[in-house]
mmCIF file with all atom_site columns, C-alpha atoms in Angstrom:
data_model
loop_
_atom_site.group_PDB
_atom_site.id
_atom_site.type_symbol
_atom_site.label_atom_id
_atom_site.label_alt_id
_atom_site.label_comp_id
_atom_site.label_asym_id
_atom_site.label_entity_id
_atom_site.label_seq_id
_atom_site.pdbx_PDB_ins_code
_atom_site.Cartn_x
_atom_site.Cartn_y
_atom_site.Cartn_z
_atom_site.occupancy
_atom_site.B_iso_or_equiv
_atom_site.pdbx_formal_charge
_atom_site.auth_seq_id
_atom_site.auth_comp_id
_atom_site.auth_asym_id
_atom_site.auth_atom_id
_atom_site.pdbx_PDB_model_num
ATOM 1   C CA . MET A 1 1   ? 151.674 -12.442 90.908 1.00 52.00 ? 71  MET A CA 1
ATOM 2   C CA . LYS A 1 2   ? 149.425 -14.841 89.136 1.00 57.00 ? 72  LYS A CA 1
ATOM 3   C CA . LEU A 1 3   ? 145.905 -13.843 88.000 1.00 57.00 ? 73  LEU A CA 1
ATOM 4   C CA . ASN A 1 4   ? 143.215 -16.418 87.948 1.00 78.00 ? 74  ASN A CA 1
ATOM 5   C CA . TRP A 1 5   ? 141.252 -17.159 84.786 1.00 75.00 ? 75  TRP A CA 1
ATOM 6   C CA . ASN A 1 6   ? 138.021 -15.355 85.837 1.00 78.00 ? 76  ASN A CA 1
ATOM 7   C CA . ARG A 1 7   ? 139.805 -12.157 86.788 1.00 80.00 ? 77  ARG A CA 1
ATOM 8   C CA . SER A 1 8   ? 141.702 -11.988 83.474 1.00 79.00 ? 78  SER A CA 1
ATOM 9   C CA . LEU A 1 9   ? 138.465 -12.635 81.572 1.00 82.00 ? 79  LEU A CA 1
ATOM 10  C CA . VAL A 1 10  ? 136.692 -9.794  83.424 1.00 81.00 ? 80  VAL A CA 1
ATOM 11  C CA . LEU A 1 11  ? 139.599 -7.396  82.843 1.00 83.00 ? 81  LEU A CA 1
ATOM 12  C CA . SER A 1 12  ? 139.720 -8.282  79.134 1.00 84.00 ? 82  SER A CA 1
ATOM 13  C CA . GLY A 1 13  ? 135.973 -7.727  78.792 1.00 84.00 ? 83  GLY A CA 1
ATOM 14  C CA . ALA A 1 14  ? 136.202 -4.367  80.564 1.00 84.00 ? 84  ALA A CA 1
ATOM 15  C CA . GLY A 1 15  ? 139.083 -3.345  78.320 1.00 83.00 ? 85  GLY A CA 1
ATOM 16  C CA . LEU A 1 16  ? 137.085 -4.237  75.209 1.00 82.00 ? 86  LEU A CA 1
ATOM 17  C CA . LEU A 1 17  ? 134.104 -2.233  76.480 1.00 82.00 ? 87  LEU A CA 1
ATOM 18  C CA . VAL A 1 18  ? 136.279 0.828   77.101 1.00 83.00 ? 88  VAL A CA 1
ATOM 19  C CA . LEU A 1 19  ? 137.809 0.452   73.643 1.00 81.00 ? 89  LEU A CA 1
ATOM 20  C CA . GLY A 1 20  ? 134.339 0.170   72.064 1.00 81.00 ? 90  GLY A CA 1
ATOM 21  C CA . PHE A 1 21  ? 133.022 3.243   73.874 1.00 78.00 ? 91  PHE A CA 1
ATOM 22  C CA . THR A 1 22  ? 136.085 5.251   72.880 1.00 82.00 ? 92  THR A CA 1
ATOM 23  C CA . GLY A 1 23  ? 135.810 4.192   69.236 1.00 78.00 ? 93  GLY A CA 1
ATOM 24  C CA . GLY A 1 24  ? 132.082 4.939   69.163 1.00 77.00 ? 94  GLY A CA 1
ATOM 25  C CA . ALA A 1 25  ? 132.579 8.386   70.670 1.00 74.00 ? 95  ALA A CA 1
ATOM 26  C CA . GLY A 1 26  ? 135.305 9.133   68.138 1.00 73.00 ? 96  GLY A CA 1
ATOM 27  C CA . ALA A 1 27  ? 133.101 8.016   65.249 1.00 73.00 ? 97  ALA A CA 1
ATOM 28  C CA . MET A 1 28  ? 130.220 10.189  66.490 1.00 71.00 ? 98  MET A CA 1
ATOM 29  C CA . ALA A 1 29  ? 132.494 13.217  66.754 1.00 68.00 ? 99  ALA A CA 1
ATOM 30  C CA . LEU A 1 30  ? 133.693 12.711  63.194 1.00 69.00 ? 100 LEU A CA 1
ATOM 31  C CA . THR A 1 31  ? 130.236 12.244  61.672 1.00 68.00 ? 101 THR A CA 1
ATOM 32  C CA . ARG A 1 32  ? 128.420 15.115  63.398 1.00 61.00 ? 102 ARG A CA 1
ATOM 33  C CA . PRO A 1 33  ? 128.026 18.380  61.494 1.00 53.00 ? 103 PRO A CA 1
ATOM 34  C CA . THR A 1 34  ? 130.111 21.257  62.703 1.00 54.00 ? 104 THR A CA 1
ATOM 35  C CA . VAL A 1 35  ? 128.350 23.933  64.706 1.00 53.00 ? 105 VAL A CA 1
ATOM 36  C CA . GLU A 1 36  ? 128.744 27.423  63.338 1.00 55.00 ? 106 GLU A CA 1
ATOM 37  C CA . MET A 1 37  ? 127.617 30.501  65.173 1.00 60.00 ? 107 MET A CA 1
ATOM 38  C CA . ALA A 1 38  ? 126.362 33.489  63.248 1.00 63.00 ? 108 ALA A CA 1
ATOM 39  C CA . PRO A 1 39  ? 128.120 36.739  64.047 1.00 66.00 ? 109 PRO A CA 1
ATOM 40  C CA . THR A 1 40  ? 126.183 39.079  66.313 1.00 72.00 ? 110 THR A CA 1
ATOM 41  C CA . VAL A 1 41  ? 127.360 42.174  64.436 1.00 82.00 ? 111 VAL A CA 1
ATOM 42  C CA . PRO A 1 42  ? 125.585 42.434  61.064 1.00 86.00 ? 112 PRO A CA 1
ATOM 43  C CA . THR A 1 43  ? 127.683 42.614  57.909 1.00 86.00 ? 113 THR A CA 1
ATOM 44  C CA . ALA A 1 44  ? 127.063 45.436  55.438 1.00 89.00 ? 114 ALA A CA 1
ATOM 45  C CA . ILE A 1 45  ? 125.555 44.093  52.208 1.00 91.00 ? 115 ILE A CA 1
ATOM 46  C CA . ALA A 1 46  ? 128.320 45.783  50.182 1.00 89.00 ? 116 ALA A CA 1
ATOM 47  C CA . LYS A 1 47  ? 130.892 43.614  52.011 1.00 88.00 ? 117 LYS A CA 1
ATOM 48  C CA . LEU A 1 48  ? 129.125 40.261  51.469 1.00 87.00 ? 118 LEU A CA 1
ATOM 49  C CA . THR A 1 49  ? 131.188 39.288  48.409 1.00 84.00 ? 119 THR A CA 1
ATOM 50  C CA . GLY A 1 50  ? 134.345 39.111  50.508 1.00 78.00 ? 120 GLY A CA 1
ATOM 51  C CA . SER A 1 51  ? 132.763 37.223  53.398 1.00 77.00 ? 121 SER A CA 1
ATOM 52  C CA . ARG A 1 52  ? 133.141 33.518  54.142 1.00 75.00 ? 122 ARG A CA 1
ATOM 53  C CA . GLY A 1 53  ? 131.028 31.264  56.318 1.00 80.00 ? 123 GLY A CA 1
ATOM 54  C CA . VAL A 1 54  ? 127.926 32.353  58.174 1.00 87.00 ? 124 VAL A CA 1
ATOM 55  C CA . VAL A 1 55  ? 126.953 36.030  58.058 1.00 90.00 ? 125 VAL A CA 1
ATOM 56  C CA . SER A 1 56  ? 124.238 38.219  59.552 1.00 91.00 ? 126 SER A CA 1
ATOM 57  C CA . VAL A 1 57  ? 122.616 40.996  57.502 1.00 93.00 ? 127 VAL A CA 1
ATOM 58  C CA . ARG A 1 58  ? 120.183 43.576  58.890 1.00 94.00 ? 128 ARG A CA 1
ATOM 59  C CA . GLY A 1 59  ? 117.981 45.586  56.569 1.00 95.00 ? 129 GLY A CA 1
ATOM 60  C CA . ARG A 1 60  ? 114.499 46.156  55.173 1.00 95.00 ? 130 ARG A CA 1
ATOM 61  C CA . VAL A 1 61  ? 112.612 43.922  52.756 1.00 94.00 ? 131 VAL A CA 1
ATOM 62  C CA . ALA A 1 62  ? 112.669 45.795  49.433 1.00 94.00 ? 132 ALA A CA 1
ATOM 63  C CA . GLU A 1 63  ? 110.986 43.254  47.128 1.00 92.00 ? 133 GLU A CA 1
ATOM 64  C CA . VAL A 1 64  ? 109.391 39.821  47.467 1.00 90.00 ? 134 VAL A CA 1
ATOM 65  C CA . TYR A 1 65  ? 109.545 37.040  44.841 1.00 87.00 ? 135 TYR A CA 1
ATOM 66  C CA . GLY A 1 66  ? 107.792 33.966  46.258 1.00 83.00 ? 136 GLY A CA 1
ATOM 67  C CA . ASP A 1 67  ? 110.301 32.208  48.524 1.00 83.00 ? 137 ASP A CA 1
ATOM 68  C CA . ARG A 1 68  ? 112.981 34.792  47.740 1.00 89.00 ? 138 ARG A CA 1
ATOM 69  C CA . PHE A 1 69  ? 113.188 38.424  48.673 1.00 92.00 ? 139 PHE A CA 1
ATOM 70  C CA . VAL A 1 70  ? 115.557 41.376  48.388 1.00 94.00 ? 140 VAL A CA 1
ATOM 71  C CA . VAL A 1 71  ? 116.927 42.877  51.583 1.00 95.00 ? 141 VAL A CA 1
ATOM 72  C CA . ALA A 1 72  ? 118.414 46.383  51.459 1.00 94.00 ? 142 ALA A CA 1
ATOM 73  C CA . ASP A 1 73  ? 120.564 48.379  53.832 1.00 94.00 ? 143 ASP A CA 1
ATOM 74  C CA . SER A 1 74  ? 122.383 51.695  53.428 1.00 93.00 ? 144 SER A CA 1
ATOM 75  C CA . SER A 1 75  ? 125.241 50.008  51.522 1.00 92.00 ? 145 SER A CA 1
ATOM 76  C CA . GLY A 1 76  ? 123.301 47.966  48.951 1.00 93.00 ? 146 GLY A CA 1
ATOM 77  C CA . ARG A 1 77  ? 120.830 45.162  48.215 1.00 93.00 ? 147 ARG A CA 1
ATOM 78  C CA . ALA A 1 78  ? 121.051 41.371  48.281 1.00 93.00 ? 148 ALA A CA 1
ATOM 79  C CA . LEU A 1 79  ? 118.805 38.570  47.059 1.00 93.00 ? 149 LEU A CA 1
ATOM 80  C CA . VAL A 1 80  ? 117.837 36.207  49.912 1.00 91.00 ? 150 VAL A CA 1
ATOM 81  C CA . ASP A 1 81  ? 116.866 32.579  49.296 1.00 90.00 ? 151 ASP A CA 1
ATOM 82  C CA . ALA A 1 82  ? 114.478 31.653  52.117 1.00 86.00 ? 152 ALA A CA 1
ATOM 83  C CA . GLY A 1 83  ? 114.318 27.954  51.242 1.00 81.00 ? 153 GLY A CA 1
ATOM 84  C CA . ARG A 1 84  ? 111.615 25.520  50.184 1.00 72.00 ? 154 ARG A CA 1
ATOM 85  C CA . LYS A 1 85  ? 109.222 26.306  53.015 1.00 71.00 ? 155 LYS A CA 1
ATOM 86  C CA . GLY A 1 86  ? 108.716 29.851  51.823 1.00 67.00 ? 156 GLY A CA 1
ATOM 87  C CA . VAL A 1 87  ? 108.076 32.781  54.121 1.00 77.00 ? 157 VAL A CA 1
ATOM 88  C CA . ASP A 1 88  ? 105.439 35.458  54.384 1.00 81.00 ? 158 ASP A CA 1
ATOM 89  C CA . MET A 1 89  ? 107.530 38.613  53.982 1.00 84.00 ? 159 MET A CA 1
ATOM 90  C CA . GLN A 1 90  ? 106.028 42.096  53.920 1.00 87.00 ? 160 GLN A CA 1
ATOM 91  C CA . ARG A 1 91  ? 107.701 44.781  51.853 1.00 92.00 ? 161 ARG A CA 1
ATOM 92  C CA . GLY A 1 92  ? 109.264 47.435  54.091 1.00 93.00 ? 162 GLY A CA 1
ATOM 93  C CA . SER A 1 93  ? 109.547 45.214  57.184 1.00 93.00 ? 163 SER A CA 1
ATOM 94  C CA . SER A 1 94  ? 112.786 45.180  59.174 1.00 94.00 ? 164 SER A CA 1
ATOM 95  C CA . ILE A 1 95  ? 114.610 41.831  59.140 1.00 93.00 ? 165 ILE A CA 1
ATOM 96  C CA . LEU A 1 96  ? 117.845 40.211  60.304 1.00 92.00 ? 166 LEU A CA 1
ATOM 97  C CA . VAL A 1 97  ? 118.967 37.372  58.039 1.00 91.00 ? 167 VAL A CA 1
ATOM 98  C CA . GLN A 1 98  ? 121.524 34.782  59.130 1.00 91.00 ? 168 GLN A CA 1
ATOM 99  C CA . GLY A 1 99  ? 122.946 32.425  56.537 1.00 89.00 ? 169 GLY A CA 1
ATOM 100 C CA . ARG A 1 100 ? 125.651 31.915  53.919 1.00 89.00 ? 170 ARG A CA 1
ATOM 101 C CA . PHE A 1 101 ? 126.432 34.215  51.008 1.00 89.00 ? 171 PHE A CA 1
ATOM 102 C CA . GLU A 1 102 ? 127.251 32.066  47.979 1.00 87.00 ? 172 GLU A CA 1
ATOM 103 C CA . ASN A 1 103 ? 126.865 32.501  44.221 1.00 84.00 ? 173 ASN A CA 1
ATOM 104 C CA . GLY A 1 104 ? 125.583 36.054  44.508 1.00 85.00 ? 174 GLY A CA 1
ATOM 105 C CA . GLN A 1 105 ? 122.748 35.395  46.949 1.00 88.00 ? 175 GLN A CA 1
ATOM 106 C CA . LEU A 1 106 ? 122.285 34.996  50.657 1.00 90.00 ? 176 LEU A CA 1
ATOM 107 C CA . HIS A 1 107 ? 121.039 31.492  51.535 1.00 90.00 ? 177 HIS A CA 1
ATOM 108 C CA . ALA A 1 108 ? 119.086 32.151  54.722 1.00 89.00 ? 178 ALA A CA 1
ATOM 109 C CA . ARG A 1 109 ? 119.049 29.749  57.642 1.00 88.00 ? 179 ARG A CA 1
ATOM 110 C CA . TYR A 1 110 ? 117.318 31.989  60.199 1.00 88.00 ? 180 TYR A CA 1
ATOM 111 C CA . LEU A 1 111 ? 115.113 35.066  59.839 1.00 89.00 ? 181 LEU A CA 1
ATOM 112 C CA . ILE A 1 112 ? 114.592 37.338  62.833 1.00 89.00 ? 182 ILE A CA 1
ATOM 113 C CA . ASP A 1 113 ? 111.864 39.986  62.561 1.00 89.00 ? 183 ASP A CA 1
ATOM 114 C CA . ALA A 1 114 ? 111.636 43.329  64.392 1.00 88.00 ? 184 ALA A CA 1
ATOM 115 C CA . SER A 1 115 ? 109.826 41.749  67.363 1.00 89.00 ? 185 SER A CA 1
ATOM 116 C CA . GLY A 1 116 ? 112.665 39.215  67.811 1.00 87.00 ? 186 GLY A CA 1
ATOM 117 C CA . THR A 1 117 ? 110.743 36.203  66.522 1.00 87.00 ? 187 THR A CA 1
ATOM 118 C CA . VAL A 1 118 ? 113.164 33.664  65.041 1.00 86.00 ? 188 VAL A CA 1
ATOM 119 C CA . GLN A 1 119 ? 112.000 31.632  62.065 1.00 86.00 ? 189 GLN A CA 1
ATOM 120 C CA . GLU A 1 120 ? 114.119 28.701  60.931 1.00 85.00 ? 190 GLU A CA 1
ATOM 121 C CA . VAL A 1 121 ? 114.264 28.393  57.176 1.00 86.00 ? 191 VAL A CA 1
ATOM 122 C CA . GLY A 1 122 ? 116.722 26.431  55.156 1.00 72.00 ? 192 GLY A CA 1
ATOM 123 C CA . PRO A 1 123 ? 118.615 26.114  51.964 1.00 56.00 ? 193 PRO A CA 1
ATOM 124 C CA . ARG A 1 124 ? 116.913 24.683  48.906 1.00 46.00 ? 194 ARG A CA 1
ATOM 125 C CA . GLY A 1 125 ? 117.226 21.007  48.211 1.00 47.00 ? 195 GLY A CA 1
ATOM 126 C CA . PRO A 1 126 ? 115.652 17.819  49.394 1.00 48.00 ? 196 PRO A CA 1
ATOM 127 C CA . HIS A 1 127 ? 116.017 16.767  53.007 1.00 46.00 ? 197 HIS A CA 1
ATOM 128 C CA . SER A 1 128 ? 117.870 19.908  53.981 1.00 47.00 ? 198 SER A CA 1
ATOM 129 C CA . LEU A 1 129 ? 115.835 20.609  57.119 1.00 45.00 ? 199 LEU A CA 1
ATOM 130 C CA . GLY A 1 130 ? 116.334 17.288  58.860 1.00 49.00 ? 200 GLY A CA 1
ATOM 131 C CA . GLU A 1 131 ? 113.631 15.479  56.917 1.00 52.00 ? 201 GLU A CA 1
ATOM 132 C CA . ALA A 1 132 ? 114.261 11.805  56.416 1.00 56.00 ? 202 ALA A CA 1
ATOM 133 C CA . PRO A 1 133 ? 114.885 10.838  52.797 1.00 56.00 ? 203 PRO A CA 1
ATOM 134 C CA . PRO A 1 134 ? 112.278 8.640   51.163 1.00 56.00 ? 204 PRO A CA 1
ATOM 135 C CA . PRO A 1 135 ? 113.133 4.938   51.079 1.00 58.00 ? 205 PRO A CA 1
ATOM 136 C CA . HIS A 1 136 ? 114.542 3.515   47.876 1.00 62.00 ? 206 HIS A CA 1
ATOM 137 C CA . GLY A 1 137 ? 114.579 -0.067  46.725 1.00 63.00 ? 207 GLY A CA 1
ATOM 138 C CA . PRO A 1 138 ? 112.437 -2.648  48.498 1.00 64.00 ? 208 PRO A CA 1
ATOM 139 C CA . GLY A 1 139 ? 109.815 -0.911  50.594 1.00 63.00 ? 209 GLY A CA 1
ATOM 140 C CA . GLY A 1 140 ? 110.166 2.349   48.693 1.00 66.00 ? 210 GLY A CA 1
ATOM 141 C CA . PRO A 1 141 ? 107.638 4.020   46.452 1.00 67.00 ? 211 PRO A CA 1
ATOM 142 C CA . PRO A 1 142 ? 106.877 2.356   43.119 1.00 68.00 ? 212 PRO A CA 1
ATOM 143 C CA . PRO A 1 143 ? 108.370 3.889   39.974 1.00 67.00 ? 213 PRO A CA 1
ATOM 144 C CA . PRO A 1 144 ? 106.204 6.409   38.130 1.00 66.00 ? 214 PRO A CA 1
ATOM 145 C CA . PRO A 1 145 ? 104.018 5.055   35.345 1.00 64.00 ? 215 PRO A CA 1
ATOM 146 C CA . ALA A 1 146 ? 105.297 5.219   31.779 1.00 67.00 ? 216 ALA A CA 1
ATOM 147 C CA . GLY A 1 147 ? 103.999 8.327   30.074 1.00 67.00 ? 217 GLY A CA 1
ATOM 148 C CA . GLY A 1 148 ? 103.646 10.333  33.301 1.00 67.00 ? 218 GLY A CA 1
ATOM 149 C CA . PRO A 1 149 ? 101.210 10.337  36.198 1.00 63.00 ? 219 PRO A CA 1
ATOM 150 C CA . ASN A 1 150 ? 98.211  11.349  34.045 1.00 69.00 ? 220 ASN A CA 1
ATOM 151 C CA . ALA A 1 151 ? 98.750  8.692   31.353 1.00 69.00 ? 221 ALA A CA 1
ATOM 152 C CA . PRO A 1 152 ? 95.842  6.309   30.742 1.00 67.00 ? 222 PRO A CA 1
ATOM 153 C CA . PRO A 1 153 ? 96.317  2.773   32.021 1.00 65.00 ? 223 PRO A CA 1
ATOM 154 C CA . GLN A 1 154 ? 98.060  0.567   29.537 1.00 64.00 ? 224 GLN A CA 1
ATOM 155 C CA . ALA A 1 155 ? 96.180  -2.355  27.998 1.00 62.00 ? 225 ALA A CA 1
ATOM 156 C CA . CYS A 1 156 ? 97.570  -5.836  28.075 1.00 58.00 ? 226 CYS A CA 1
ATOM 157 C CA . THR A 1 157 ? 100.347 -5.978  25.523 1.00 64.00 ? 227 THR A CA 1
ATOM 158 C CA . MET A 1 158 ? 100.589 -9.768  25.309 1.00 68.00 ? 228 MET A CA 1
ATOM 159 C CA . PRO A 1 159 ? 99.294  -11.126 21.998 1.00 69.00 ? 229 PRO A CA 1
ATOM 160 C CA . LEU A 1 160 ? 96.403  -13.555 22.103 1.00 68.00 ? 230 LEU A CA 1
ATOM 161 C CA . PRO A 1 161 ? 97.264  -17.149 21.283 1.00 71.00 ? 231 PRO A CA 1
ATOM 162 C CA . PRO A 1 162 ? 96.248  -18.218 17.769 1.00 70.00 ? 232 PRO A CA 1
ATOM 163 C CA . PRO A 1 163 ? 93.151  -20.405 17.511 1.00 68.00 ? 233 PRO A CA 1
ATOM 164 C CA . PRO A 1 164 ? 93.860  -24.076 16.977 1.00 66.00 ? 234 PRO A CA 1
ATOM 165 C CA . CYS A 1 165 ? 93.373  -25.237 13.437 1.00 68.00 ? 235 CYS A CA 1
ATOM 166 C CA . GLY A 1 166 ? 93.978  -28.308 11.345 1.00 68.00 ? 236 GLY A CA 1
ATOM 167 C CA . ALA A 1 167 ? 94.015  -31.910 12.464 1.00 66.00 ? 237 ALA A CA 1
ATOM 168 C CA . GLY A 1 168 ? 94.865  -31.095 16.077 1.00 67.00 ? 238 GLY A CA 1
ATOM 169 C CA . ALA A 1 169 ? 91.836  -28.809 16.579 1.00 69.00 ? 239 ALA A CA 1
ATOM 170 C CA . PRO A 1 170 ? 89.112  -30.124 18.884 1.00 69.00 ? 240 PRO A CA 1
ATOM 171 C CA . PRO A 1 171 ? 85.784  -30.888 17.214 1.00 71.00 ? 241 PRO A CA 1
ATOM 172 C CA . PRO A 1 172 ? 82.895  -28.477 17.772 1.00 70.00 ? 242 PRO A CA 1
ATOM 173 C CA . PRO A 1 173 ? 80.510  -29.384 20.588 1.00 71.00 ? 243 PRO A CA 1
ATOM 174 C CA . VAL A 1 174 ? 77.755  -31.759 19.598 1.00 75.00 ? 244 VAL A CA 1
ATOM 175 C CA . LYS A 1 175 ? 74.210  -31.124 20.702 1.00 72.00 ? 245 LYS A CA 1
ATOM 176 C CA . THR A 1 176 ? 72.542  -34.112 22.185 1.00 70.00 ? 246 THR A CA 1
ATOM 177 C CA . ALA A 1 177 ? 69.037  -34.585 23.444 1.00 65.00 ? 247 ALA A CA 1
ATOM 178 C CA . ALA A 1 178 ? 70.285  -34.244 27.046 1.00 61.00 ? 248 ALA A CA 1
ATOM 179 C CA . THR A 1 179 ? 71.992  -30.891 26.379 1.00 58.00 ? 249 THR A CA 1
ATOM 180 C CA . ALA A 1 180 ? 69.096  -29.585 24.285 1.00 57.00 ? 250 ALA A CA 1
ATOM 181 C CA . ILE A 1 181 ? 66.618  -29.937 27.222 1.00 60.00 ? 251 ILE A CA 1
ATOM 182 C CA . ASN A 1 182 ? 68.819  -28.037 29.639 1.00 53.00 ? 252 ASN A CA 1
#
């Protein structure tokens, strides 16, 4: 069976399209972040040091330190990092914290209050909540001024040219009767 030129061209194009779609889908799957579900059963604070991955902790707010707070349950207390956004926590309020326990503190991702309201918070660091990073290079912000943002503007640092002297100097202007009237 002999295929004509047009049919083989169409089949080759279709094959390349299928190959491109498959490669694109594979690349997307590899570059997407993994989805992790928080456990529905809260972990006791005393058992956080042995936990890995995402954990849920239920307790009461014991102390508040700006964007951090201490949550306490019957087994112990843990420092919670609520991220750059900060949260308005009230001492004594009941809270469920979902996040990761690393370096001795719980890095919260979600806070659920007693009424069931979910508040998304995030780990510290720039661009951690889906914000686009600022542009760098051409089109980005200019570098900060030398001496800091409150430094006075710098004067021109180029030296003035020396005045001409000697035989090559131009003669001083001469006053004539025509220039004296004006």
